[in-house]
PDB file of C-alpha atoms in Angstrom:
ATOM      1  CA  UNK A   1      99.102 150.394 104.251  1.00 48.00           C
ATOM      2  CA  UNK A   2     100.117 148.545 101.185  1.00 52.00           C
ATOM      3  CA  UNK A   3      98.038 147.912  98.095  1.00 66.00           C
ATOM      4  CA  UNK A   4      96.511 145.502  97.124  1.00 81.00           C
ATOM      5  CA  UNK A   5      94.993 143.930 100.207  1.00 87.00           C
ATOM      6  CA  UNK A   6      94.912 140.131 100.440  1.00 93.00           C
ATOM      7  CA  UNK A   7      91.377 139.349 101.636  1.00 93.00           C
ATOM      8  CA  UNK A   8      91.314 135.542 101.353  1.00 96.00           C
ATOM      9  CA  UNK A   9      93.650 132.599 100.820  1.00 97.00           C
ATOM     10  CA  UNK A  10      94.258 131.566  97.198  1.00 97.00           C
ATOM     11  CA  UNK A  11      96.479 128.495  97.393  1.00 97.00           C
ATOM     12  CA  UNK A  12     100.132 128.262  96.410  1.00 98.00           C
ATOM     13  CA  UNK A  13     101.341 130.284  93.382  1.00 97.00           C
ATOM     14  CA  UNK A  14     104.707 129.417  91.804  1.00 97.00           C
ATOM     15  CA  UNK A  15     107.023 132.416  91.511  1.00 96.00           C
ATOM     16  CA  UNK A  16     110.620 131.234  90.999  1.00 95.00           C
ATOM     17  CA  UNK A  17     113.274 128.781  92.204  1.00 94.00           C
ATOM     18  CA  UNK A  18     115.327 128.906  95.388  1.00 92.00           C
ATOM     19  CA  UNK A  19     118.402 130.199  93.506  1.00 88.00           C
ATOM     20  CA  UNK A  20     116.440 133.090  92.025  1.00 87.00           C
ATOM     21  CA  UNK A  21     115.862 131.638  88.562  1.00 90.00           C
ATOM     22  CA  UNK A  22     112.430 132.600  87.250  1.00 89.00           C
ATOM     23  CA  UNK A  23     109.587 130.069  87.194  1.00 86.00           C
ATOM     24  CA  UNK A  24     109.475 128.979  83.547  1.00 88.00           C
ATOM     25  CA  UNK A  25     106.145 127.152  83.701  1.00 89.00           C
ATOM     26  CA  UNK A  26     107.586 123.649  83.859  1.00 92.00           C
ATOM     27  CA  UNK A  27     105.053 121.034  85.001  1.00 96.00           C
ATOM     28  CA  UNK A  28     104.582 117.287  85.030  1.00 96.00           C
ATOM     29  CA  UNK A  29     101.284 115.642  84.051  1.00 97.00           C
ATOM     30  CA  UNK A  30     100.289 113.284  86.873  1.00 97.00           C
ATOM     31  CA  UNK A  31      97.069 111.243  86.974  1.00 97.00           C
ATOM     32  CA  UNK A  32      94.737 112.178  89.838  1.00 96.00           C
ATOM     33  CA  UNK A  33      93.648 109.329  92.090  1.00 94.00           C
ATOM     34  CA  UNK A  34      90.297 110.759  93.277  1.00 90.00           C
ATOM     35  CA  UNK A  35      88.639 113.849  94.716  1.00 91.00           C
ATOM     36  CA  UNK A  36      88.461 117.431  93.542  1.00 95.00           C
ATOM     37  CA  UNK A  37      91.750 119.220  92.848  1.00 97.00           C
ATOM     38  CA  UNK A  38      92.089 122.984  92.426  1.00 97.00           C
ATOM     39  CA  UNK A  39      94.625 125.411  90.978  1.00 98.00           C
ATOM     40  CA  UNK A  40      97.033 126.130  93.853  1.00 98.00           C
ATOM     41  CA  UNK A  41      96.430 122.927  95.851  1.00 97.00           C
ATOM     42  CA  UNK A  42      99.377 121.041  97.306  1.00 97.00           C
ATOM     43  CA  UNK A  43      99.302 117.439  96.095  1.00 96.00           C
ATOM     44  CA  UNK A  44     100.947 114.261  97.327  1.00 94.00           C
ATOM     45  CA  UNK A  45     102.159 111.215  95.412  1.00 92.00           C
ATOM     46  CA  UNK A  46     100.325 108.010  96.349  1.00 92.00           C
ATOM     47  CA  UNK A  47     101.643 104.444  96.201  1.00 90.00           C
ATOM     48  CA  UNK A  48      99.534 103.981  93.045  1.00 92.00           C
ATOM     49  CA  UNK A  49     101.749 106.514  91.217  1.00 91.00           C
ATOM     50  CA  UNK A  50      98.817 108.910  91.079  1.00 93.00           C
ATOM     51  CA  UNK A  51      98.389 112.147  93.033  1.00 93.00           C
ATOM     52  CA  UNK A  52      95.707 113.600  95.289  1.00 93.00           C
ATOM     53  CA  UNK A  53      95.306 116.771  97.337  1.00 93.00           C
ATOM     54  CA  UNK A  54      97.446 116.343 100.464  1.00 92.00           C
ATOM     55  CA  UNK A  55      95.529 114.598 103.209  1.00 89.00           C
ATOM     56  CA  UNK A  56      97.388 116.250 106.079  1.00 88.00           C
ATOM     57  CA  UNK A  57      98.687 119.777 106.481  1.00 85.00           C
ATOM     58  CA  UNK A  58     100.833 118.801 109.447  1.00 87.00           C
ATOM     59  CA  UNK A  59     103.934 116.698 109.974  1.00 81.00           C
ATOM     60  CA  UNK A  60     102.484 113.720 108.117  1.00 80.00           C
ATOM     61  CA  UNK A  61     102.504 115.525 104.767  1.00 80.00           C
ATOM     62  CA  UNK A  62     104.837 114.380 101.988  1.00 86.00           C
ATOM     63  CA  UNK A  63     104.135 116.921  99.235  1.00 94.00           C
ATOM     64  CA  UNK A  64     104.841 116.293  95.568  1.00 95.00           C
ATOM     65  CA  UNK A  65     104.160 119.816  94.362  1.00 96.00           C
ATOM     66  CA  UNK A  66     101.426 122.272  93.474  1.00 97.00           C
ATOM     67  CA  UNK A  67      98.591 121.745  90.966  1.00 98.00           C
ATOM     68  CA  UNK A  68      98.397 124.605  88.437  1.00 97.00           C
ATOM     69  CA  UNK A  69      95.594 123.217  86.286  1.00 97.00           C
ATOM     70  CA  UNK A  70      93.949 119.995  85.176  1.00 97.00           C
ATOM     71  CA  UNK A  71      92.708 118.052  82.184  1.00 97.00           C
ATOM     72  CA  UNK A  72      89.813 115.586  82.251  1.00 97.00           C
ATOM     73  CA  UNK A  73      87.108 113.924  80.174  1.00 97.00           C
ATOM     74  CA  UNK A  74      83.596 115.236  80.917  1.00 95.00           C
ATOM     75  CA  UNK A  75      80.336 113.264  80.744  1.00 93.00           C
ATOM     76  CA  UNK A  76      79.975 114.119  77.030  1.00 95.00           C
ATOM     77  CA  UNK A  77      83.340 112.520  76.252  1.00 96.00           C
ATOM     78  CA  UNK A  78      85.038 115.879  75.638  1.00 97.00           C
ATOM     79  CA  UNK A  79      88.561 116.612  76.855  1.00 97.00           C
ATOM     80  CA  UNK A  80      88.486 119.697  79.074  1.00 97.00           C
ATOM     81  CA  UNK A  81      91.393 121.766  80.304  1.00 97.00           C
ATOM     82  CA  UNK A  82      90.483 123.752  83.406  1.00 97.00           C
ATOM     83  CA  UNK A  83      91.641 125.244  86.679  1.00 96.00           C
ATOM     84  CA  UNK A  84      90.009 122.522  88.705  1.00 97.00           C
ATOM     85  CA  UNK A  85      88.522 119.056  88.387  1.00 96.00           C
ATOM     86  CA  UNK A  86      85.318 118.199  90.267  1.00 95.00           C
ATOM     87  CA  UNK A  87      85.282 115.191  92.574  1.00 93.00           C
ATOM     88  CA  UNK A  88      82.741 113.302  90.477  1.00 93.00           C
ATOM     89  CA  UNK A  89      81.220 113.197  86.978  1.00 94.00           C
ATOM     90  CA  UNK A  90      84.604 113.272  85.203  1.00 96.00           C
ATOM     91  CA  UNK A  91      87.175 110.654  84.179  1.00 96.00           C
ATOM     92  CA  UNK A  92      90.814 110.513  83.061  1.00 96.00           C
ATOM     93  CA  UNK A  93      91.773 113.386  85.374  1.00 97.00           C
ATOM     94  CA  UNK A  94      95.390 114.523  85.204  1.00 97.00           C
ATOM     95  CA  UNK A  95      96.934 117.434  87.093  1.00 97.00           C
ATOM     96  CA  UNK A  96      99.592 119.801  85.828  1.00 98.00           C
ATOM     97  CA  UNK A  97     101.969 119.745  88.816  1.00 98.00           C
ATOM     98  CA  UNK A  98     104.898 122.038  89.590  1.00 97.00           C
ATOM     99  CA  UNK A  99     107.022 119.251  91.085  1.00 96.00           C
ATOM    100  CA  UNK A 100     110.444 120.966  91.254  1.00 96.00           C
ATOM    101  CA  UNK A 101     111.761 120.489  94.827  1.00 95.00           C
ATOM    102  CA  UNK A 102     113.485 123.909  94.595  1.00 95.00           C
ATOM    103  CA  UNK A 103     110.386 125.810  93.448  1.00 97.00           C
ATOM    104  CA  UNK A 104     109.243 128.777  95.553  1.00 98.00           C
ATOM    105  CA  UNK A 105     105.585 129.713  96.028  1.00 98.00           C
ATOM    106  CA  UNK A 106     103.644 132.745  97.235  1.00 98.00           C
ATOM    107  CA  UNK A 107     100.929 131.895  99.776  1.00 98.00           C
ATOM    108  CA  UNK A 108      98.575 133.676 102.173  1.00 98.00           C
ATOM    109  CA  UNK A 109      98.774 133.419 105.980  1.00 98.00           C
ATOM    110  CA  UNK A 110      95.680 132.511 108.037  1.00 98.00           C
ATOM    111  CA  UNK A 111      94.977 131.991 111.708  1.00 97.00           C
ATOM    112  CA  UNK A 112      92.480 129.226 110.933  1.00 95.00           C
ATOM    113  CA  UNK A 113      90.132 128.369 108.095  1.00 95.00           C
ATOM    114  CA  UNK A 114      90.053 131.371 105.754  1.00 96.00           C
ATOM    115  CA  UNK A 115      90.575 134.019 108.456  1.00 97.00           C
ATOM    116  CA  UNK A 116      93.497 136.137 107.259  1.00 97.00           C
ATOM    117  CA  UNK A 117      96.411 136.717 109.640  1.00 97.00           C
ATOM    118  CA  UNK A 118      99.956 138.039 109.476  1.00 97.00           C
ATOM    119  CA  UNK A 119     103.500 137.039 110.376  1.00 98.00           C
ATOM    120  CA  UNK A 120     106.574 139.144 111.031  1.00 97.00           C
ATOM    121  CA  UNK A 121     109.970 138.823 109.361  1.00 97.00           C
ATOM    122  CA  UNK A 122     110.995 136.642 112.347  1.00 97.00           C
ATOM    123  CA  UNK A 123     109.026 133.786 110.696  1.00 98.00           C
ATOM    124  CA  UNK A 124     111.596 133.547 107.879  1.00 98.00           C
ATOM    125  CA  UNK A 125     113.477 130.265 108.326  1.00 97.00           C
ATOM    126  CA  UNK A 126     110.653 128.719 110.346  1.00 98.00           C
ATOM    127  CA  UNK A 127     108.356 125.898 109.232  1.00 97.00           C
ATOM    128  CA  UNK A 128     104.555 125.916 109.023  1.00 97.00           C
ATOM    129  CA  UNK A 129     101.545 123.676 108.586  1.00 96.00           C
ATOM    130  CA  UNK A 130      99.158 123.912 105.651  1.00 96.00           C
ATOM    131  CA  UNK A 131      95.558 124.918 106.272  1.00 97.00           C
ATOM    132  CA  UNK A 132      93.539 122.605 104.018  1.00 95.00           C
ATOM    133  CA  UNK A 133      90.561 124.736 103.015  1.00 96.00           C
ATOM    134  CA  UNK A 134      88.323 123.506 100.184  1.00 94.00           C
ATOM    135  CA  UNK A 135      88.729 125.164  96.815  1.00 96.00           C
ATOM    136  CA  UNK A 136      86.224 127.412  95.043  1.00 96.00           C
ATOM    137  CA  UNK A 137      84.255 125.645  92.282  1.00 94.00           C
ATOM    138  CA  UNK A 138      83.218 129.016  90.792  1.00 95.00           C
ATOM    139  CA  UNK A 139      86.789 130.250  90.215  1.00 95.00           C
ATOM    140  CA  UNK A 140      88.686 126.940  90.245  1.00 96.00           C
ATOM    141  CA  UNK A 141      91.107 128.401  92.788  1.00 97.00           C
ATOM    142  CA  UNK A 142      92.456 126.688  95.862  1.00 97.00           C
ATOM    143  CA  UNK A 143      91.851 128.201  99.281  1.00 97.00           C
ATOM    144  CA  UNK A 144      94.836 126.503 100.947  1.00 97.00           C
ATOM    145  CA  UNK A 145      97.101 128.693 103.093  1.00 98.00           C
ATOM    146  CA  UNK A 146      99.773 128.408 105.757  1.00 98.00           C
ATOM    147  CA  UNK A 147      99.200 128.753 109.478  1.00 97.00           C
ATOM    148  CA  UNK A 148     100.242 131.887 111.355  1.00 97.00           C
ATOM    149  CA  UNK A 149     101.728 129.550 113.971  1.00 97.00           C
ATOM    150  CA  UNK A 150     105.275 128.584 113.015  1.00 97.00           C
ATOM    151  CA  UNK A 151     107.892 126.304 114.582  1.00 96.00           C
ATOM    152  CA  UNK A 152     111.317 124.812 113.984  1.00 95.00           C
ATOM    153  CA  UNK A 153     109.866 121.280 113.728  1.00 93.00           C
ATOM    154  CA  UNK A 154     111.709 119.557 110.848  1.00 91.00           C
ATOM    155  CA  UNK A 155     108.716 117.492 109.733  1.00 91.00           C
ATOM    156  CA  UNK A 156     106.373 120.429 109.042  1.00 94.00           C
ATOM    157  CA  UNK A 157     105.657 120.532 105.297  1.00 95.00           C
ATOM    158  CA  UNK A 158     106.403 124.208 104.517  1.00 97.00           C
ATOM    159  CA  UNK A 159     109.580 126.296 104.990  1.00 97.00           C
ATOM    160  CA  UNK A 160     109.180 130.099 105.029  1.00 98.00           C
ATOM    161  CA  UNK A 161     111.845 131.664 102.775  1.00 98.00           C
ATOM    162  CA  UNK A 162     110.849 135.342 102.653  1.00 97.00           C
ATOM    163  CA  UNK A 163     108.064 137.881 103.082  1.00 97.00           C
ATOM    164  CA  UNK A 164     105.965 139.609 100.405  1.00 96.00           C
ATOM    165  CA  UNK A 165     106.276 143.350 101.142  1.00 94.00           C
ATOM    166  CA  UNK A 166     103.901 144.516  98.376  1.00 93.00           C
ATOM    167  CA  UNK A 167     100.812 143.393 100.305  1.00 93.00           C
ATOM    168  CA  UNK A 168     102.000 143.996 103.876  1.00 93.00           C
ATOM    169  CA  UNK A 169      99.194 145.519 105.973  1.00 93.00           C
ATOM    170  CA  UNK A 170     101.800 147.340 108.133  1.00 92.00           C
ATOM    171  CA  UNK A 171     105.518 148.009 107.904  1.00 92.00           C
ATOM    172  CA  UNK A 172     106.318 145.055 110.184  1.00 94.00           C
ATOM    173  CA  UNK A 173     103.630 142.439 109.426  1.00 96.00           C
ATOM    174  CA  UNK A 174     103.017 140.394 106.291  1.00 97.00           C
ATOM    175  CA  UNK A 175      99.869 138.699 104.976  1.00 97.00           C
ATOM    176  CA  UNK A 176     101.774 136.655 102.366  1.00 98.00           C
ATOM    177  CA  UNK A 177     104.973 134.641 102.519  1.00 98.00           C
ATOM    178  CA  UNK A 178     107.337 133.089  99.996  1.00 98.00           C
ATOM    179  CA  UNK A 179     107.747 129.411 100.816  1.00 98.00           C
ATOM    180  CA  UNK A 180     109.156 126.116  99.598  1.00 97.00           C
ATOM    181  CA  UNK A 181     108.030 122.550 100.192  1.00 96.00           C
ATOM    182  CA  UNK A 182     110.015 121.306 103.171  1.00 94.00           C
ATOM    183  CA  UNK A 183     108.869 117.657 102.991  1.00 92.00           C
ATOM    184  CA  UNK A 184     109.084 117.136  99.220  1.00 93.00           C
ATOM    185  CA  UNK A 185     108.461 113.566  98.011  1.00 92.00           C
ATOM    186  CA  UNK A 186     111.532 113.641  95.728  1.00 91.00           C
ATOM    187  CA  UNK A 187     113.725 114.342  98.787  1.00 90.00           C
ATOM    188  CA  UNK A 188     112.244 111.470 100.805  1.00 84.00           C
ATOM    189  CA  UNK A 189     115.040 108.864 100.711  1.00 82.00           C
ATOM    190  CA  UNK A 190     112.774 106.024 101.863  1.00 81.00           C
ATOM    191  CA  UNK A 191     110.289 106.443  99.014  1.00 75.00           C
ATOM    192  CA  UNK A 192     106.503 106.105  99.352  1.00 73.00           C
TER     193      UNK A 192
END
């Protein structure tokens, strides 16, 4: 068995770009429409020009990118930079979003909810849905993951690019995958 063990989903973590260039930390500040948003959550661009956590993890998802932190004004009028923004009691919420359509992310695989699962190397090149678990207010981390059920359906939001061998529970199964956003907003030729 590999070490360390992945015991729960943690959202999407940027690692590099599709061509192999390292992730340099580039983000875009995008106002948040409403609702809580956590570090590692996939977000979508709304018609208002603001973003929100994606409302669908299936073929309806048009993802803008991944939130990697937030800034907001708390009830005392102080500007706070944090890993997540609560759904209420704060104003002026903006998300730091990795919005590069060629960015790659590491993500956990689940069968449903937060129940960890695995995929084999045969999943590389397939598409997957996003499991929209609620984030953790104690850590500020997302609990989103991808489904262990994959398909070749073009409208599924996530494309599996590779496996993560460092945390593989066996020599042929993988608890984490390297993925890209398959239905990225910037590649949607009809706009929002």
